Coordinates of C-alpha atoms in Angstrom, one line a residue:
M1 CA 100.1 93.9 102.2
I2 CA 101.5 96.2 99.5
S3 CA 99.0 98.9 100.1
G4 CA 99.6 98.6 103.9
I5 CA 103.3 99.1 103.5
L6 CA 102.8 102.0 101.1
F7 CA 100.4 104.0 103.2
I8 CA 101.9 103.2 106.6
S9 CA 105.4 104.3 105.4
L10 CA 103.8 107.4 103.8
V11 CA 102.2 108.4 107.1
V12 CA 105.5 107.8 109.0
F13 CA 107.5 110.0 106.6
L14 CA 104.8 112.7 106.8
L15 CA 104.9 112.6 110.6
M16 CA 108.7 113.1 110.3
S17 CA 107.8 116.4 108.6
L18 CA 109.4 115.4 105.3
P19 CA 108.1 117.3 102.3
I20 CA 105.1 115.6 100.5
G21 CA 107.2 114.9 97.4
I22 CA 110.0 113.3 99.4
S23 CA 107.5 111.3 101.5
L24 CA 105.8 109.9 98.4
G25 CA 109.1 108.9 96.9
M26 CA 110.5 107.3 100.1
S27 CA 107.3 105.4 100.7
S28 CA 107.4 104.1 97.1
L29 CA 111.0 103.0 97.5
V30 CA 110.3 101.3 100.8
T31 CA 107.4 99.4 99.2
I32 CA 109.4 98.4 96.2
A33 CA 112.2 97.1 98.4
A34 CA 109.9 95.2 100.7
A35 CA 107.3 93.7 98.3
S36 CA 108.6 94.4 94.8
P37 CA 105.2 95.3 93.2
I38 CA 107.1 96.9 90.4
S39 CA 110.8 97.2 89.5
M40 CA 112.8 100.3 90.1
E41 CA 113.1 100.8 86.3
T42 CA 109.3 100.8 86.0
F43 CA 109.0 103.3 88.8
V44 CA 111.5 105.7 87.2
Q45 CA 109.8 105.2 83.8
S46 CA 106.5 106.1 85.3
M47 CA 107.9 109.2 86.8
M48 CA 109.3 110.3 83.5
Q49 CA 106.0 109.5 81.7
G50 CA 104.1 111.5 84.2
L51 CA 106.3 114.6 83.4
N52 CA 106.5 114.0 79.6
S53 CA 103.3 115.8 79.0
F54 CA 102.7 118.8 76.7
P55 CA 99.8 120.1 78.8
L56 CA 102.1 120.2 81.9
M57 CA 104.2 122.8 80.2
A58 CA 101.4 125.2 81.0
V59 CA 102.3 124.9 84.7
P60 CA 105.6 126.8 84.6
L61 CA 104.3 129.1 81.9
F62 CA 101.2 130.2 83.8
T63 CA 103.3 130.5 86.9
F64 CA 105.7 132.9 85.2
A65 CA 102.8 134.8 83.7
G66 CA 101.2 135.2 87.1
E67 CA 104.5 136.5 88.6
V68 CA 105.0 139.0 85.8
M69 CA 101.4 140.3 86.1
G70 CA 101.5 140.5 89.9
K71 CA 104.7 142.6 89.8
G72 CA 103.7 144.6 86.7
G73 CA 101.2 146.9 88.3
I74 CA 98.1 145.1 87.0
S75 CA 96.6 144.3 90.5
K76 CA 96.7 148.0 91.5
R77 CA 94.8 149.0 88.3
L78 CA 92.2 146.2 88.8
I79 CA 91.6 147.5 92.3
N80 CA 91.1 151.0 91.0
V81 CA 88.4 149.8 88.5
A82 CA 86.6 147.7 91.1
S83 CA 86.6 150.7 93.5
V84 CA 84.9 152.9 90.9
F85 CA 82.0 150.5 90.4
T86 CA 81.6 148.8 93.8
G87 CA 83.5 150.9 96.4
R88 CA 80.6 153.0 97.6
F89 CA 78.3 150.1 98.7
T90 CA 78.0 148.9 102.3
G91 CA 81.2 147.0 103.0
G92 CA 82.5 148.4 99.7
L93 CA 86.2 147.8 100.3
G94 CA 85.4 144.1 100.9
I95 CA 83.4 143.9 97.7
V96 CA 86.3 145.6 95.9
T97 CA 88.7 143.0 97.3
I98 CA 86.5 140.1 96.1
V99 CA 85.8 141.6 92.7
T100 CA 89.5 142.3 92.1
S101 CA 90.3 138.7 93.2
L102 CA 87.9 137.4 90.5
F103 CA 89.7 139.5 87.8
F104 CA 93.1 138.6 89.1
A105 CA 92.2 134.9 89.1
A106 CA 91.6 135.2 85.4
I107 CA 95.1 136.4 85.0
A108 CA 97.4 134.6 87.5
G109 CA 95.8 131.1 87.9
T110 CA 97.0 130.7 91.5
G111 CA 95.6 131.5 94.9
S112 CA 98.6 132.7 96.9
A113 CA 99.6 135.2 94.2
A114 CA 96.2 136.9 94.5
V115 CA 96.5 137.0 98.3
A116 CA 99.9 138.7 98.1
A117 CA 99.2 141.1 95.2
I118 CA 95.8 142.2 96.5
G119 CA 96.3 141.9 100.2
L120 CA 99.3 144.2 100.2
I121 CA 97.1 147.0 99.0
M122 CA 93.6 146.2 100.4
I123 CA 94.3 144.9 103.9
P124 CA 96.0 148.2 105.1
T125 CA 93.3 150.2 103.2
M126 CA 90.5 148.4 104.9
V127 CA 92.1 148.7 108.3
Q128 CA 92.5 152.5 107.8
H129 CA 88.7 152.7 107.1
G130 CA 87.8 151.0 110.3
Y131 CA 87.6 147.4 109.2
D132 CA 88.8 144.7 111.7
K133 CA 92.2 143.4 110.6
G134 CA 91.3 139.8 111.3
Y135 CA 88.2 140.1 109.2
S136 CA 90.1 141.9 106.4
S137 CA 92.8 139.3 106.3
A138 CA 90.4 136.4 106.3
L139 CA 88.4 138.0 103.5
V140 CA 91.5 138.4 101.3
A141 CA 92.6 134.8 102.1
T142 CA 89.2 133.4 101.1
A143 CA 88.9 135.5 98.0
G144 CA 92.2 134.2 96.9
T145 CA 90.8 130.6 96.7
V146 CA 89.0 131.7 93.4
G147 CA 92.4 131.8 91.7
V148 CA 92.4 128.0 91.1
I149 CA 88.8 127.8 90.0
I150 CA 88.4 130.6 87.4
P151 CA 90.6 129.9 84.3
P152 CA 93.4 129.8 83.7
S153 CA 94.1 127.4 86.6
V154 CA 97.2 125.4 87.2
C155 CA 95.3 122.9 89.4
M156 CA 92.8 122.3 86.5
V157 CA 95.8 121.6 84.2
V158 CA 97.1 119.0 86.7
Y159 CA 93.6 117.4 87.0
A160 CA 93.2 117.3 83.2
V161 CA 96.5 115.4 83.0
A162 CA 95.6 113.0 85.8
A163 CA 92.1 112.3 84.5
G164 CA 92.6 112.5 80.7
A165 CA 90.0 115.3 80.6
S166 CA 89.8 118.3 78.3
I167 CA 91.7 121.3 79.6
S168 CA 89.5 123.6 77.5
G169 CA 86.4 122.0 78.9
L170 CA 87.6 122.4 82.5
F171 CA 88.6 126.0 82.0
M172 CA 85.2 126.9 80.6
A173 CA 83.5 124.8 83.4
G174 CA 85.2 126.9 86.1
I175 CA 83.8 130.3 85.0
V176 CA 80.3 130.1 86.3
P177 CA 81.3 128.4 89.6
G178 CA 84.0 131.0 90.1
F179 CA 81.5 133.8 89.7
L180 CA 79.0 132.0 91.9
I181 CA 81.7 131.8 94.6
G182 CA 82.4 135.5 94.2
I183 CA 78.7 136.4 94.6
G184 CA 78.4 134.2 97.7
L185 CA 81.4 135.8 99.3
I186 CA 80.0 139.3 98.5
I187 CA 76.7 138.5 100.0
Y188 CA 78.3 137.3 103.3
S189 CA 80.6 140.4 103.2
V190 CA 77.7 142.8 102.9
I191 CA 75.7 141.1 105.7
Y192 CA 78.8 141.2 108.0
S193 CA 79.5 144.8 107.1
K194 CA 76.0 145.9 107.8
K195 CA 76.1 144.2 111.2
H196 CA 79.4 145.8 112.1
G197 CA 78.9 149.2 110.4
Y198 CA 81.6 149.0 107.8
K199 CA 80.8 151.7 105.2
G200 CA 81.9 152.0 101.6
D201 CA 84.4 154.5 100.2
S202 CA 82.9 158.0 100.3
R203 CA 85.0 159.2 97.3
R204 CA 83.0 160.3 94.3
Y205 CA 84.6 160.0 90.8
T206 CA 84.1 162.4 88.0
F207 CA 83.4 161.0 84.5
K208 CA 86.8 162.0 83.5
E209 CA 88.4 160.1 86.4
V210 CA 86.3 157.0 85.6
G211 CA 87.3 157.1 82.0
K212 CA 91.0 157.5 82.9
I213 CA 90.9 154.6 85.4
I214 CA 89.2 152.3 82.9
L215 CA 91.5 153.3 80.1
D216 CA 94.6 152.7 82.3
A217 CA 93.3 149.2 83.2
I218 CA 92.4 148.0 79.7
P219 CA 95.8 146.4 78.9
G220 CA 95.4 144.3 82.1
L221 CA 91.7 143.5 81.5
M222 CA 92.6 142.3 78.0
I223 CA 94.7 139.4 79.4
P224 CA 91.8 137.0 80.1
V225 CA 90.1 138.0 76.9
I226 CA 93.3 137.1 74.9
I227 CA 93.8 133.8 76.8
L228 CA 90.3 132.5 76.7
G229 CA 89.4 134.1 73.3
G230 CA 92.5 132.5 71.8
I231 CA 91.8 129.1 73.3
Y232 CA 88.1 128.9 72.3
G233 CA 88.7 130.7 69.0
G234 CA 91.0 127.9 68.0
I235 CA 94.0 130.2 67.7
F236 CA 96.2 128.3 70.2
T237 CA 96.0 125.5 72.8
P238 CA 95.8 126.1 76.6
T239 CA 99.6 125.4 76.8
E240 CA 100.3 127.9 74.0
A241 CA 98.0 130.3 75.7
A242 CA 100.2 130.2 78.8
A243 CA 103.2 131.2 76.7
V244 CA 101.2 134.0 75.1
A245 CA 100.1 135.2 78.5
G246 CA 103.7 135.3 79.7
V247 CA 104.9 137.3 76.7
Y248 CA 102.0 139.7 76.9
G249 CA 102.6 140.2 80.6
V250 CA 106.2 141.1 80.0
I251 CA 105.2 143.6 77.3
I252 CA 102.6 145.2 79.5
G253 CA 104.9 145.4 82.5
L254 CA 108.0 146.7 80.6
F255 CA 106.6 149.0 78.0
V256 CA 103.0 150.0 79.0
Y257 CA 102.9 150.2 82.8
K258 CA 106.7 150.3 83.1
E259 CA 106.6 148.9 86.6
I260 CA 109.1 146.2 86.0
K261 CA 112.6 146.5 84.5
L262 CA 114.4 144.2 82.1
S263 CA 116.7 143.2 84.9
D264 CA 113.7 142.1 87.0
L265 CA 112.8 139.3 84.5
V266 CA 115.7 137.2 85.8
Y267 CA 114.4 137.3 89.3
L268 CA 110.8 136.7 88.1
V269 CA 112.0 133.6 86.2
Y270 CA 113.9 132.5 89.3
R271 CA 110.8 132.9 91.5
S272 CA 108.7 131.0 89.0
V273 CA 111.2 128.1 89.0
L274 CA 111.1 128.0 92.8
M275 CA 107.3 127.9 92.8
C276 CA 106.7 125.3 90.0
A277 CA 109.7 123.0 90.4
P278 CA 108.3 121.4 93.6
V279 CA 104.9 120.9 91.9
L280 CA 106.5 119.1 88.9
I281 CA 108.6 117.0 91.2
I282 CA 105.5 116.0 93.1
I283 CA 103.6 115.2 89.9
G284 CA 106.5 113.0 88.7
I285 CA 106.8 111.1 91.9
S286 CA 103.1 110.9 92.4
T287 CA 102.8 109.2 89.0
G288 CA 105.2 106.5 90.1
F289 CA 103.3 106.3 93.5
G290 CA 100.0 105.9 91.5
R291 CA 101.5 103.1 89.4
I292 CA 102.1 101.1 92.6
L293 CA 98.6 101.9 93.8
T294 CA 97.2 100.6 90.5
I295 CA 99.3 97.4 90.5
S296 CA 98.1 96.7 94.1
Q297 CA 94.5 97.4 93.0
V298 CA 94.0 100.0 95.7
P299 CA 91.6 102.1 93.5
A300 CA 89.4 99.1 92.9
T301 CA 89.4 98.1 96.5
I302 CA 88.5 101.6 97.7
A303 CA 85.8 101.9 95.0
N304 CA 84.2 98.6 96.0
A305 CA 84.4 99.6 99.7
I306 CA 82.6 102.9 99.1
L307 CA 80.0 101.4 96.7
S308 CA 79.4 98.6 99.3
L309 CA 78.3 101.3 101.8
T310 CA 75.9 103.0 99.5
S311 CA 75.0 103.2 95.8
S312 CA 73.4 106.6 96.2
K313 CA 75.2 109.2 94.1
L314 CA 74.2 111.9 96.6
L315 CA 75.8 110.0 99.5
V316 CA 78.9 109.0 97.5
L317 CA 79.6 112.6 96.5
L318 CA 79.1 113.7 100.1
L319 CA 81.6 111.1 101.3
I320 CA 84.1 112.1 98.6
N321 CA 83.6 115.8 99.6
I322 CA 84.3 115.0 103.2
L323 CA 87.4 113.0 102.2
L324 CA 88.7 115.8 100.0
L325 CA 88.1 118.5 102.6
I326 CA 90.1 116.5 105.1
V327 CA 92.9 115.7 102.6
G328 CA 93.1 119.4 101.6
T329 CA 93.9 120.4 105.2
F330 CA 97.3 118.6 105.2
M331 CA 98.3 117.6 101.6
E332 CA 99.7 119.7 98.8
T333 CA 96.9 120.4 96.3
N334 CA 98.6 119.1 93.2
A335 CA 99.8 115.9 94.9
A336 CA 96.3 115.3 96.2
I337 CA 94.9 115.7 92.7
I338 CA 97.5 113.3 91.1
I339 CA 97.0 110.6 93.9
L340 CA 93.2 110.8 94.4
T341 CA 91.9 111.3 90.9
P342 CA 92.7 107.8 89.6
I343 CA 91.1 106.4 92.8
L344 CA 87.9 108.5 92.9
L345 CA 87.2 109.2 89.2
P346 CA 86.2 105.5 88.4
I347 CA 83.8 105.6 91.3
V348 CA 81.9 108.7 90.2
T349 CA 81.9 107.9 86.5
L350 CA 80.2 104.6 87.4
L351 CA 77.5 106.7 89.0
G352 CA 77.2 109.0 86.0
V353 CA 79.2 112.0 87.2
N354 CA 80.8 113.9 84.3
P355 CA 84.6 113.9 84.6
V356 CA 84.7 117.7 83.9
H357 CA 82.1 118.3 86.6
F358 CA 84.1 116.1 89.0
G359 CA 87.2 118.1 88.3
I360 CA 85.5 121.3 89.5
I361 CA 84.4 119.5 92.6
V362 CA 87.9 118.2 93.3
V363 CA 89.5 121.6 92.7
M364 CA 87.0 123.5 94.8
N365 CA 87.3 121.1 97.7
L366 CA 91.1 121.4 97.7
S367 CA 90.9 125.2 97.3
I368 CA 89.0 125.3 100.6
G369 CA 92.1 123.6 102.0
F370 CA 94.0 126.8 101.2
I371 CA 92.1 128.5 104.1
T372 CA 91.8 125.5 106.4
P373 CA 94.2 125.2 109.3
P374 CA 96.7 123.8 110.1
L375 CA 98.4 124.1 106.7
G376 CA 96.2 126.6 104.8
A377 CA 98.6 128.3 102.3
N378 CA 96.4 131.4 101.9
L379 CA 96.2 131.8 105.6
F380 CA 99.9 131.9 106.0
M381 CA 100.2 134.4 103.2
A382 CA 97.4 136.6 104.5
S383 CA 99.0 136.4 108.0
Q384 CA 102.3 137.7 106.6
V385 CA 100.8 140.3 104.3
G386 CA 98.3 141.6 106.9
E387 CA 100.8 141.5 109.8
I388 CA 98.4 139.5 112.0
S389 CA 99.1 136.4 114.1
F390 CA 98.1 133.1 112.6
D391 CA 96.0 132.2 115.6
R392 CA 94.0 135.4 115.4
L393 CA 93.4 134.9 111.7
V394 CA 92.3 131.3 112.2
K395 CA 89.5 132.5 114.6
K396 CA 88.2 134.8 111.9
I397 CA 88.3 132.3 109.0
W398 CA 85.7 129.8 110.1
P399 CA 82.6 131.7 108.9
W400 CA 84.2 132.1 105.5
I401 CA 84.9 128.3 105.4
G402 CA 81.2 127.8 106.1
V403 CA 80.2 130.0 103.2
M404 CA 82.6 128.1 100.9
I405 CA 81.2 124.7 102.0
I406 CA 77.6 125.8 101.2
L407 CA 78.8 126.9 97.8
L408 CA 80.6 123.6 97.3
L409 CA 77.4 121.7 98.0
L410 CA 75.5 123.8 95.4
I411 CA 78.2 123.1 92.8
T412 CA 78.4 119.5 93.7
Y413 CA 74.7 118.7 93.4
I414 CA 73.7 121.1 90.6
P415 CA 76.1 119.9 87.8
Q416 CA 74.5 122.4 85.4
I417 CA 76.4 125.2 87.2
S418 CA 79.7 123.7 85.9
L419 CA 78.5 122.0 82.7
A420 CA 76.0 124.4 81.1
L421 CA 78.6 126.8 79.6
P422 CA 81.1 124.2 78.2
K423 CA 78.2 122.2 76.7
A424 CA 76.7 125.4 75.1
L425 CA 80.1 126.2 73.5
G426 CA 80.7 122.6 72.4
V427 CA 84.0 122.1 74.3
M428 CA 83.1 118.9 76.0

């Protein structure tokens, strides 16, 4: 009865187009009023406990760092470096976009930021060189999904809090899958470009120009080295690394590249607050929502239902992937992580799936939701940046979604892709 009231009211509020955080809170209040699974005091305490987490401080800090780096001229310099080494190949501009997205992912930690920062430069450039606008926009949107997989990743921080997993282990586990996704996207881009005659950039660089471009980009390229090197060198925690990244980004933007002014920092802080405040509200309310789920034994019921269908790890993971892909099309990513992790993690751990590996599976599934209609955040961003209708972009995104699903299955069923590096470095 409790779970029925909770989920039916949640669906009703979502159908009323209320924000996901408000819908979660309202459905929780309706359930408390109707069935009293917990008291209001307990619900509020659960919300506060969900937010009273040192690792969660990394969310606003990485958000601010990504904003500073996106506005500070780093993306333009990363594109220049990628152009030097990959721009001349078939479909070279597509390769440049994907490679730059990999580097930017290791700086910003979010997907939409990469789409905006890189798309503003690369989509018009690709169109000028004869690339189809729909293809170019879809490529940028898909490449932006890597932002939540390669560390530092805000989504991984949220999963670590929900699952009680190691943030350092998750960060390191995301590196190889992130690069595998990049390689998969490049392969598809090259095949498509050969078929449609998309050539590379014909510009030839002198050794002097190459040296100047690389030297100019070094301050930006040092950011992931500082973040990851500091974490795994034991110099600072992932949360402290987020603060270091923000300070370093400010220094680079103000004094090295000089593309932001001191007065811009107020606006960048404001932007960061607007971006991360809804996430933190959702996390707090989702924790209270999850407390009601636990009290009503919904996780155990769902676990028993799934395991009653099959005890095969392969089939259970397939069912979970399908569920997560569907959820990712309509639910905010961090809310989905907070709600579903306590439900699904006990199921997979019973079957011997490592929690860190499962975290990569969850994050990658939900990252595909960024490019899946009707609510793909990266699609909307690419539509705006590329000045292309959403309907036209949707028609071009399906092959990219297919490539991402193939890569998802590889990462799901070959756990060594995610676990080999963190095990080798002893961070698990």
